Short mmCIF file of C-alpha atoms in Angstrom, two decimals:
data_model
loop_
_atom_site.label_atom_id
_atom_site.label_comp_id
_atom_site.label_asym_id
_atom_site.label_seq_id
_atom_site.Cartn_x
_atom_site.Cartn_y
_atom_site.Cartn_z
CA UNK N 172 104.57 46.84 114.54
CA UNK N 173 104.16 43.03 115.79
CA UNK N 174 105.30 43.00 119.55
CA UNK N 175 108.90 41.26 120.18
CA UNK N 176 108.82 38.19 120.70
CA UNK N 177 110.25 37.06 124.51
CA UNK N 178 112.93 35.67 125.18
CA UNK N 179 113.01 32.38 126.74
CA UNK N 180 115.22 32.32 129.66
CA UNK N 181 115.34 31.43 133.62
CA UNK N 182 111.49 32.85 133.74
CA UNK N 183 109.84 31.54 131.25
CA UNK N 184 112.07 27.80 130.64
CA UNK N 185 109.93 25.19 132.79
CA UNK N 186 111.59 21.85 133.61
CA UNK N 187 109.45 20.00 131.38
CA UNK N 188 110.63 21.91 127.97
CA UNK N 189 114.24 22.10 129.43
CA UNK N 190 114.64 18.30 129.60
CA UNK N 191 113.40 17.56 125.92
CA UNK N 192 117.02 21.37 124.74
CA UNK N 193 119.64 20.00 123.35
CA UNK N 194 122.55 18.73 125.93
CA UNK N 195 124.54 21.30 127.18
CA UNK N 196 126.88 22.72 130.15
CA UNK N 197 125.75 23.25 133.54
CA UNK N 198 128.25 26.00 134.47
CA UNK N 199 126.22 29.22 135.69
CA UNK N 200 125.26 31.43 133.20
CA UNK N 201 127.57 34.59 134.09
CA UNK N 202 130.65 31.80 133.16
CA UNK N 203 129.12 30.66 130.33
CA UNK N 204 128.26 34.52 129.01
CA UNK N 205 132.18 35.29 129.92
CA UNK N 206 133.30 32.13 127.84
CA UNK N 207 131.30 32.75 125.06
CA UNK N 208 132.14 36.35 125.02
CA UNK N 209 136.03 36.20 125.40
CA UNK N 210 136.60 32.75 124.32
CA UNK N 211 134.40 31.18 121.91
CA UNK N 212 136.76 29.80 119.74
CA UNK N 213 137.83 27.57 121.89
CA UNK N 214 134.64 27.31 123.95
CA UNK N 215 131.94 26.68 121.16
CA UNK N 216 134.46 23.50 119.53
CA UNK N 217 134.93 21.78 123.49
CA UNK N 218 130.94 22.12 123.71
CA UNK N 219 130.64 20.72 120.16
CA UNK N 220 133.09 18.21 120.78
CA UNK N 221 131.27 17.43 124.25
CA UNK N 222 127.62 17.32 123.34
CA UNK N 223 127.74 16.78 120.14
CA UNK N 224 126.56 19.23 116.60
CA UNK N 225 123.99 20.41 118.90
CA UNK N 226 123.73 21.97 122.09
CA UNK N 227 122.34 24.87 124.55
CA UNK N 228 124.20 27.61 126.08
CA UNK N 229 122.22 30.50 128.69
CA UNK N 230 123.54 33.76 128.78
CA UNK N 231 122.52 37.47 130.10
CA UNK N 232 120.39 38.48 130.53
CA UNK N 233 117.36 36.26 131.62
CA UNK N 234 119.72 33.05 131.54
CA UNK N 235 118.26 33.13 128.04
CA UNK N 236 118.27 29.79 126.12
CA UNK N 237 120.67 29.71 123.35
CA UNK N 238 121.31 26.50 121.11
CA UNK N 239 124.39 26.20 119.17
CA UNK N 240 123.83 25.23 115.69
CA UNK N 241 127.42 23.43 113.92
CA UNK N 242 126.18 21.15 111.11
CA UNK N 243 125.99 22.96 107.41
CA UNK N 244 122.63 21.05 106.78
CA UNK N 245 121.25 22.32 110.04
CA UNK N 246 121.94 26.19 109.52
CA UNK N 247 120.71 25.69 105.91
CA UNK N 248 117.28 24.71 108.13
CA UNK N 249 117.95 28.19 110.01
CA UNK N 250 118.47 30.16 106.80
CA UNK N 251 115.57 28.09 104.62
CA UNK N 252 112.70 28.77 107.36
CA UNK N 253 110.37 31.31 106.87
CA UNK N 254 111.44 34.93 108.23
CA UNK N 255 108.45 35.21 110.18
CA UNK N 256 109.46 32.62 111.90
CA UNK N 257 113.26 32.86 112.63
CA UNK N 258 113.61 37.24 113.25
CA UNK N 259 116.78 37.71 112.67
CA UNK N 260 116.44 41.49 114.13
CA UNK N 261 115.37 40.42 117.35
CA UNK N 262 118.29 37.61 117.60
CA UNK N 263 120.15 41.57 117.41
CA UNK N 264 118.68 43.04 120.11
CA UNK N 265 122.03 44.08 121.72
CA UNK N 266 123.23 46.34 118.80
CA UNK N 267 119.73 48.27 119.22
CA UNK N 268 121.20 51.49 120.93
CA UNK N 269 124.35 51.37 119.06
CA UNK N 270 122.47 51.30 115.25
CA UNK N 271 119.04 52.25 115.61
CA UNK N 272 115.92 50.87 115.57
CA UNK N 273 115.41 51.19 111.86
CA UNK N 274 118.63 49.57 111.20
CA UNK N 275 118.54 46.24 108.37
CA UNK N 276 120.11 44.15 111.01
CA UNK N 277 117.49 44.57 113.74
CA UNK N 278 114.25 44.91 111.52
CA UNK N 279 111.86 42.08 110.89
CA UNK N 280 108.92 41.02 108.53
CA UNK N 281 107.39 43.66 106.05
CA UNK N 282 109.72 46.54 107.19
CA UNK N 283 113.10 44.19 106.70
CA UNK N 284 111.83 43.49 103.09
CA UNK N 285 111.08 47.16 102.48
CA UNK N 286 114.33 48.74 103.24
CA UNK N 287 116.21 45.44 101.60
CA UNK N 288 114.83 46.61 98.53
CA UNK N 289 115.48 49.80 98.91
CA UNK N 290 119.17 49.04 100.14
CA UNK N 291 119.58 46.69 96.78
CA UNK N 292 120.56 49.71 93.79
CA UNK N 293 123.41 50.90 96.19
CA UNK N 294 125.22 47.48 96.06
CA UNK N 295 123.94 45.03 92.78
CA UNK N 296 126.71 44.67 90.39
CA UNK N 297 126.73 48.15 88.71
CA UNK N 298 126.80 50.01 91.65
CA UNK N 299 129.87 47.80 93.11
CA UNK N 300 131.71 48.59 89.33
CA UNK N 301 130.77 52.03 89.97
CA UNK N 302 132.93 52.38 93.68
CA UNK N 303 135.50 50.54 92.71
CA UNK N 304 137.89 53.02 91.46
CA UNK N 305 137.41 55.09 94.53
CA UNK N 306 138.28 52.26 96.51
CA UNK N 307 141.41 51.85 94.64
CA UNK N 308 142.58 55.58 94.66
CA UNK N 309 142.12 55.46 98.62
CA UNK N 310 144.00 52.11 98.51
CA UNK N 311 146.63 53.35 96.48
CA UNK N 312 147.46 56.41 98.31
CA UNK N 313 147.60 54.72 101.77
CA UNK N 314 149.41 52.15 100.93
CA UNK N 315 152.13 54.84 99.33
CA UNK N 316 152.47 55.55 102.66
CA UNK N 317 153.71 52.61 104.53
CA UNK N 318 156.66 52.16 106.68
CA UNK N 319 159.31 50.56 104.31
CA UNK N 320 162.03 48.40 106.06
CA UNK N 321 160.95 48.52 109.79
CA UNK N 322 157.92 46.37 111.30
CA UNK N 323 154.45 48.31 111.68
CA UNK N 324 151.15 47.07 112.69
CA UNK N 325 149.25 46.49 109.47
CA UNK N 326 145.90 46.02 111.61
CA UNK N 327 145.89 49.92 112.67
CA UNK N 328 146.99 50.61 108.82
CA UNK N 329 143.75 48.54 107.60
CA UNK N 330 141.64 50.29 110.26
CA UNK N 331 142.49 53.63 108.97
CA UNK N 332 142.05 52.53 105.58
CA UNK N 333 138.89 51.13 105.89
CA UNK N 334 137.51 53.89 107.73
CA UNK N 335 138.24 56.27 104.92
CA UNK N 336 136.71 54.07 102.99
CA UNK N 337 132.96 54.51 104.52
CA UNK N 338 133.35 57.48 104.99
CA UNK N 339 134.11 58.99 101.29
CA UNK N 340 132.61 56.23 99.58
CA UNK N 341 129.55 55.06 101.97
CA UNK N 342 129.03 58.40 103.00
CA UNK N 343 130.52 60.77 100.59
CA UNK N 344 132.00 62.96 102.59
CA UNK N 345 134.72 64.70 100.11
CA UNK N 346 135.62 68.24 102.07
CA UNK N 347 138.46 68.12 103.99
CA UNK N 348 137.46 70.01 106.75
CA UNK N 349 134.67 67.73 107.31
CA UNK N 350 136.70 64.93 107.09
CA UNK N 351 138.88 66.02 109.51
CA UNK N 352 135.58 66.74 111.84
CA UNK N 353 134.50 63.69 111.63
CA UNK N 354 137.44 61.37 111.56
CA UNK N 355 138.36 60.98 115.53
CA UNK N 356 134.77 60.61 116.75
CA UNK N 357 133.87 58.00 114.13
CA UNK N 358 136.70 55.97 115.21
CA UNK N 359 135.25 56.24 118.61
CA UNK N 360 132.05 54.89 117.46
CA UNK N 361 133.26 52.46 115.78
CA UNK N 362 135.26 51.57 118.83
CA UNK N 363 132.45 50.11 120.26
CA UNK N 364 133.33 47.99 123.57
CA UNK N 365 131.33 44.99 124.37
CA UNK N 366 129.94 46.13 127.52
CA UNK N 367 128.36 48.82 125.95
CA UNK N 368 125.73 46.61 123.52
CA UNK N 369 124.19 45.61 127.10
CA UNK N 370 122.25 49.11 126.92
CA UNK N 371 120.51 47.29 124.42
CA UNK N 372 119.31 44.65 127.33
CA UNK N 373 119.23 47.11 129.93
CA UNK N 374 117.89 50.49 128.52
CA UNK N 375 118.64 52.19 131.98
CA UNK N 376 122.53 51.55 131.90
CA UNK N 377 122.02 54.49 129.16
CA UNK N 378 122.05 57.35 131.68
CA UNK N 379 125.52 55.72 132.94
CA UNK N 380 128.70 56.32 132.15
CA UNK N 381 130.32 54.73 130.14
CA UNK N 382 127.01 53.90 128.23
CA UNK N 383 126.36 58.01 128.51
CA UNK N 384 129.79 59.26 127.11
CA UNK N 385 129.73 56.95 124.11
CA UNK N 386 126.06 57.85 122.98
CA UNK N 387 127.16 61.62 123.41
CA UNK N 388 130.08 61.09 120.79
CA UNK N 389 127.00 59.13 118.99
CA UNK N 390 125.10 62.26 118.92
CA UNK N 391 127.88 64.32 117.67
CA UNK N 392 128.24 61.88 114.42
CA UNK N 393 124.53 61.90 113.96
CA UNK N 394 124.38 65.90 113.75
CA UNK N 395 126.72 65.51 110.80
CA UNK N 396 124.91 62.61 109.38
CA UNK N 397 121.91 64.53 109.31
CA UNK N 398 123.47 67.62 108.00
CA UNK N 399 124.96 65.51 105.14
CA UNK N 400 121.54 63.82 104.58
CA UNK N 401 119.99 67.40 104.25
CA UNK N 402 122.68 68.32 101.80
CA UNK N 403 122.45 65.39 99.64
CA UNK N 404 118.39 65.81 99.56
CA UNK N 405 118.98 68.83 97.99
CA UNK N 406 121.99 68.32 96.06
CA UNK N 407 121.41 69.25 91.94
CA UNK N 408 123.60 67.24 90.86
CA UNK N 409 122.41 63.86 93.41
CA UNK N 410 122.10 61.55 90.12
CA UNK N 411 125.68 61.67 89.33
CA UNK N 412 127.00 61.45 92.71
CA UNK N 413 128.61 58.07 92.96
CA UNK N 414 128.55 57.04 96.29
CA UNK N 415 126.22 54.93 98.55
CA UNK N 416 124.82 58.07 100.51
CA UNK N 417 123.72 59.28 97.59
CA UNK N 418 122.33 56.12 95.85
CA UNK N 419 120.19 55.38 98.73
CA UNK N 420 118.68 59.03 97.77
CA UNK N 421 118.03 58.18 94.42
CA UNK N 422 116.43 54.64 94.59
CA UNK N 423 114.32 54.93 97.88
CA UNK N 424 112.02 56.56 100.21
CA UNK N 425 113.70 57.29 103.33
CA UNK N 426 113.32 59.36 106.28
CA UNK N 427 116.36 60.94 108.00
CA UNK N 428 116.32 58.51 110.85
CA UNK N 429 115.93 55.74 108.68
CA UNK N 430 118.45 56.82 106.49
CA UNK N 431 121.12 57.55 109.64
CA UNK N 432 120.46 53.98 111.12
CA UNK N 433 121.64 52.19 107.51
CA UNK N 434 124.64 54.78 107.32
CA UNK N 435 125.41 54.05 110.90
CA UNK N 436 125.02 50.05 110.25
CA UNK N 437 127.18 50.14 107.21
CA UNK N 438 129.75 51.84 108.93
CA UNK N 439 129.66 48.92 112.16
CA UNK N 440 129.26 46.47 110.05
CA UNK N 441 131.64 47.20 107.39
CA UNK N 442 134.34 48.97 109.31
CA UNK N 443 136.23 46.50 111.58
CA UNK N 444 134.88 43.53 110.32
CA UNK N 445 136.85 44.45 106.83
CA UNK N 446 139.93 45.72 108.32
CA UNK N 447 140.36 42.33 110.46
CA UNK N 448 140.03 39.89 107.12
CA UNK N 449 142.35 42.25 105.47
CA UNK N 450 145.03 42.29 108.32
CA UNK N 451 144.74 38.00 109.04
CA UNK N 452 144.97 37.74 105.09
CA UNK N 453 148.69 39.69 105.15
CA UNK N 454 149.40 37.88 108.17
CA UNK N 455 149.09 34.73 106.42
CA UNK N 456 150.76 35.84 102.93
CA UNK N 457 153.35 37.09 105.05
CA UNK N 458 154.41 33.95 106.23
CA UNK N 459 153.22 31.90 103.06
CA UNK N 460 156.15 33.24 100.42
CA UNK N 461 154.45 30.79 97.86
CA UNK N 462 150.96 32.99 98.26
CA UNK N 463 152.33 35.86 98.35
CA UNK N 464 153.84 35.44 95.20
CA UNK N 465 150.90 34.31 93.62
CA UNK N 466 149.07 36.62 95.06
CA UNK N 467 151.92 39.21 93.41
CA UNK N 468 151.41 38.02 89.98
CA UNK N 469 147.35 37.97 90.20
CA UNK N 470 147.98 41.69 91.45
CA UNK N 471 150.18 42.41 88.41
CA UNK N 472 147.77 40.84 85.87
CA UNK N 473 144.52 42.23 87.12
CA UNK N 474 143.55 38.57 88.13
CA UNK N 475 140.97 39.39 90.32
CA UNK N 476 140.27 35.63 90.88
CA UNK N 477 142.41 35.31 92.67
CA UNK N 478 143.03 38.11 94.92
CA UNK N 479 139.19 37.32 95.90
CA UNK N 480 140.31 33.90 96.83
CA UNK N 481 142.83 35.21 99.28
CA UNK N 482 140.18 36.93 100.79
CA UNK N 483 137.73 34.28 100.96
CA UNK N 484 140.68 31.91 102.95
CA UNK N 485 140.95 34.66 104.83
CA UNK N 486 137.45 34.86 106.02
CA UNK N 487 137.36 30.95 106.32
CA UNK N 488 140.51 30.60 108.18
CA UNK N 489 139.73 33.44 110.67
CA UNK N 490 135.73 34.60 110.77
CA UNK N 491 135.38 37.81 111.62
CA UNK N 492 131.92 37.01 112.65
CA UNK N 493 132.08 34.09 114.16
CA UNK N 494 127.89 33.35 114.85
CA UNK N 495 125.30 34.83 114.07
CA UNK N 496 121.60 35.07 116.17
CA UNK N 497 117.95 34.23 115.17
CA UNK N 498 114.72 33.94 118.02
CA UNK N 499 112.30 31.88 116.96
CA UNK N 500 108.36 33.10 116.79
CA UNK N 501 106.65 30.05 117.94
CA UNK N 502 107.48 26.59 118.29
CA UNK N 503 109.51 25.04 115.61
CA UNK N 504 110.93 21.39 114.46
CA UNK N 505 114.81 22.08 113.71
CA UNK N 506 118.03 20.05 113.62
CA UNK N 507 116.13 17.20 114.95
CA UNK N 508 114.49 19.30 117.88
CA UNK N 509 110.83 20.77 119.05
CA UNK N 510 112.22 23.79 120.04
CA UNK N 511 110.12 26.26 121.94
CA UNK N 512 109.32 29.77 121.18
CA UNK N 513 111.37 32.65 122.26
CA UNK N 514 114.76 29.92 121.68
CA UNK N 515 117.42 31.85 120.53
CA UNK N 516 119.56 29.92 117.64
CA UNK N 517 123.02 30.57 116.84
CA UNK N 518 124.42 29.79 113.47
CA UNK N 519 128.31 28.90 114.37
CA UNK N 520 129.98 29.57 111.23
CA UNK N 521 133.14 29.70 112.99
CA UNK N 522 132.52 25.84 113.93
CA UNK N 523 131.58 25.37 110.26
CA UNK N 524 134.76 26.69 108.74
CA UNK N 525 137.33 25.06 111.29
CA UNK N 526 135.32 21.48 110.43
CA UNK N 527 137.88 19.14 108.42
CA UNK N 528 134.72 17.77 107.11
CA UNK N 529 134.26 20.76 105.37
CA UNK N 530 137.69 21.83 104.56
CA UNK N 531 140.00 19.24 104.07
CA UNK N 532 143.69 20.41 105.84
CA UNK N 533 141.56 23.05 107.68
CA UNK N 534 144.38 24.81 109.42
CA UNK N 535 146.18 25.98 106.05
CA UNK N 536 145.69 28.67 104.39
CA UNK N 537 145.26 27.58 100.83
CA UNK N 538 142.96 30.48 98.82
CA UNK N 539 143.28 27.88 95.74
CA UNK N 540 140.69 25.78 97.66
CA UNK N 541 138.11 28.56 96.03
CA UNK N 542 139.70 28.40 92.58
CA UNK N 543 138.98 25.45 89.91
CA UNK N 544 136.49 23.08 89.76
CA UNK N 545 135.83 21.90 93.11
CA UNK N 546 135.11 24.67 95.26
CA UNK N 547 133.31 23.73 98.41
CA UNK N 548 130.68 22.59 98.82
CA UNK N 549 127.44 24.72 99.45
CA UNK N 550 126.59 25.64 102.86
CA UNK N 551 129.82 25.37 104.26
CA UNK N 552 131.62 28.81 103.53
CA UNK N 553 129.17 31.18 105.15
CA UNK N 554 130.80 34.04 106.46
CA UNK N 555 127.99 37.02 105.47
CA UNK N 556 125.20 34.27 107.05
CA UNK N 557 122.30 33.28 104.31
CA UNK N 558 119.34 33.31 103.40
CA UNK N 559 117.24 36.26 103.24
CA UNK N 560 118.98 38.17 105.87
CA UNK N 561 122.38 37.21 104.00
CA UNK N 562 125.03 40.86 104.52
CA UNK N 563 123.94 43.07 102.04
CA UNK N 564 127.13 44.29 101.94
CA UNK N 565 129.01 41.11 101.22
CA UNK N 566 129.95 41.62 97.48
CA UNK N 567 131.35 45.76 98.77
CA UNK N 568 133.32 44.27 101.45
CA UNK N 569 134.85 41.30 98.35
CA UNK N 570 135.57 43.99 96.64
CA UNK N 571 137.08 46.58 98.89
CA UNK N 572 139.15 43.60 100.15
CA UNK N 573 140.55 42.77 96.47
CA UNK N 574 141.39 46.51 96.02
CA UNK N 575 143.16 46.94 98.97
CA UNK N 576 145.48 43.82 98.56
CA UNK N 577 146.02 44.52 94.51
CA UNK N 578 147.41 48.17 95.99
CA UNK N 579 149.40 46.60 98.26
CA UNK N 580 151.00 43.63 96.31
CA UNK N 581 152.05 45.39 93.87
CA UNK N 582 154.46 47.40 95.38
CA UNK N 583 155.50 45.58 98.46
CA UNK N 584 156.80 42.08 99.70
CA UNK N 585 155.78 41.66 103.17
CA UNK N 586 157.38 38.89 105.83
CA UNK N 587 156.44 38.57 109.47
CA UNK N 588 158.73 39.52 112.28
CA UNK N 589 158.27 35.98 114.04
CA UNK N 590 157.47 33.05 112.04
CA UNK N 591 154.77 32.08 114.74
CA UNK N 592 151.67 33.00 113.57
CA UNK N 593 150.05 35.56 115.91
CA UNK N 594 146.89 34.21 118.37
CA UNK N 595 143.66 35.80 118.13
CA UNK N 596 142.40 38.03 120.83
CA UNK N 597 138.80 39.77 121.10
CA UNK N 598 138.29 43.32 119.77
CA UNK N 599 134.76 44.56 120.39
CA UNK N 600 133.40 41.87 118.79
CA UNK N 601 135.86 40.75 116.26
CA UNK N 602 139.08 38.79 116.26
CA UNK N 603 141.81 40.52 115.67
CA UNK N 604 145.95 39.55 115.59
CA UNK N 605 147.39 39.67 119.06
CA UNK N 606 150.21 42.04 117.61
CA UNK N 607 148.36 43.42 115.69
CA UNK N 608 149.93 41.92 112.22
CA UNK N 609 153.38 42.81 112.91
CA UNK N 610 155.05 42.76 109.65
CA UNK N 611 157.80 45.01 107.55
CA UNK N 612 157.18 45.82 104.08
CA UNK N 613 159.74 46.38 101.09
CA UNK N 614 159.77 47.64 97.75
CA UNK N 615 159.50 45.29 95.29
CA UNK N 616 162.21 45.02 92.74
CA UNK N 617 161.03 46.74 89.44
CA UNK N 618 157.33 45.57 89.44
CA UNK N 619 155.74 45.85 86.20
CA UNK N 620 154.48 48.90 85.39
CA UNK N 621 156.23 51.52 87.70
#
């Protein structure tokens, strides 16, 4: 295994090298870390807007050098350049204790490219076909269960939802009793605080509470991975089992810990990240009756079109994911800079999709922007990154997304308690509504086919 590469921070930055960065802030680095964790939406444009497409943040730990990337053209440099060069896995460090050390997101080099392949079967096109049903039988029979006529918090609804999701379709997990086993400690898993990915910076916070407490609810979910994983391996009937768990089986060589580390990153990734596009993209269609109604009728027709467009505004509008981290190898030319090794480089897709440049009347959400023919233009609508470390999961989370919405719109109209549009506030390490999407749901009158 090729040694990590270090970081370049306070220790290893001399004056020299720091003069030719980017332009950046001078504020210390525990304000900048505490602006870019709480408030980068609002702190990455004022830096843009200040220094320009380009510039360098430091954060913990090490007052590590960060540069902000903005510009389509520039992350396309990021994405295009060799993965030996740009490791995506060590821009990831921090989720390290939390996924694994096997996990996709935090491998590099000849190991990323062996378990991408092996990750492919359980999510090309067939496969997806193959999960979408049970995607829409969990839809449909949570969404049966709304609160009709009083407000609820859709967020929590999607959460649920979503969870169920991964765990009967990522996972398999079928038997009741084991579902009810493993429900409330994966949701505290997957309740990850921020504080907690700094274990994967300082390995001895580990021992500490509350790093200690959450790995010990981590090691009860792991004893039932690895039971499941056991089961599966000898499971006679493993070629007609349908879900990922079991694909994964069928198409690769694994071991166990391999295998737990891409169950455990499916479920991070997948989890929260889903349920927040799904609960921004009612918030908007509940105060957008003109979407909502289209949205009604492409429910009704089995226009899947454009359902997915509602769910691509919604990641555009509001990224879930709002950067995402490379550390360069050695020294590289990009966006118009010598950049040293050890740099870490952050790909602002956020920036990218609130860019008027990009998205002409950028603060609307219009889903037809992804219909017809003049979608936009490449490079600019980036929310599962690119490249070769593009989400594997991006086309599973499109189409859980599409699923979920068809079972809700067509049975309910939904309108917002307020017609302010909630803020955003931080959730681990999403944005989520600050009310959690407040809204109150009604039957539809008569829809077609009930």
């Amino acid at each position: 295994m090729t040694p990590p590469t270090p970081l370049l921070g306070a220790r290893t930055l001399d004056r020299e090298t720091a003069r030719t960065l980017p332009p950046g802030p001078r504020l210390p680095t525990l304000a900048q870390t505490v602006l870019f964790a709480g408030h980068r939406t609002t702190f990455f444009p004022r830096m843009r807007a200040r220094y320009g497409d380009v510039f360098t943040i430091r954060l913990v730990p090490t007052s590590r050098v960060v540069v902000v990337l903005s510009r389509p053209d520039h992350i396309r440099e990021v994405f295009g350049t060799p993965p030996s060069i740009v490791h995506a896995g060590e821009g990831n460090t921090a989720l390290k204790p939390i996924m694994g050390q096997h996990s996709l997101l935090l491998v590099d080099d000849d190991d990323h490219v062996r378990m991408r392949r092996q990750l492919m079967p359980a999510f090309n096109g067939h496969a997806l076909r193959g999960y979408a049903e049970m995607i829409a039988r969990l839809a449909r029979a949570d969404v049966e269960g709304w609160p009709v006529g009083m407000p609820f918090r859709l967020h929590e609804r999607m959460r649920d939802l979503t969870l169920e999701v991964i765990l009967q379709v990522v996972f398999g997990v079928t038997d009741s009793d084991r579902l009810e086993q493993l429900r409330p400690l994966v949701d505290k898993v997957v309740s990850v605080r921020p504080i907690i990915m700094l274990g994967g910076f300082y390995p001895r916070l580990l021992k500490l509470p509350p790093w200690r407490t959450y790995l010990r609810v981590q090691q009860q979910v792991d004893e039932i991975l690895y039971d499941e994983i056991a089961r599966r391996r000898t499971d006679p009937e493993l070629a007609e089992r349908n879900d990922v768990l079991s694909k994964l089986l069928a198409a690769g060589t694994w071991t166990d810990v391999e295998l737990r580390d891409q169950l455990v990153t499916l479920l991070l990734a997948g989890h929260e990240t889903t349920a927040t596009s799904l609960a921004w993209a009612f918030h908007e269609l509940a105060r957008k009756p003109d979407q909502l109604k289209a949205g009604q009728q492409a429910a009704d027709d089995g226009d899947d079109t454009y359902l997915d467009a509602i769910g691509k505004e919604s990641l555009r509008l509001h990224p879930v994911v709002y950067q995402v981290g490379r550390r360069l190898t050695e020294t590289t030319e990009l966006a118009g800079y010598r950049l040293p090794r050890g740099t870490t480089l952050m790909a602002a897709m956020g920036l990218v999709h609130g860019d008027e440049q990009n998205f002409p009347e950028v603060h609307e959400f219009r889903p037809e922007r992804f219909l017809g023919d003049n979608p936009p233009a490449p490079g600019t609508w980036i929310p599962f990154g690119g490249g070769t470390r593009r989400c594997i999961g991006a086309g599973f989370s499109l189409l859980e997304a599409t699923e979920i919405l068809r079972a809700a719109l067509t049975r309910y109209d939904v309108r917002a308690t307020t017609p302010k549009p909630e803020p955003a506030k931080p959730r681990n390490v999403t944005l989520v509504p600050a009310n959690g999407c407040t809204l109150i749901a009604t039957r539809r009158v008569s829809p077609p086919g009930r």
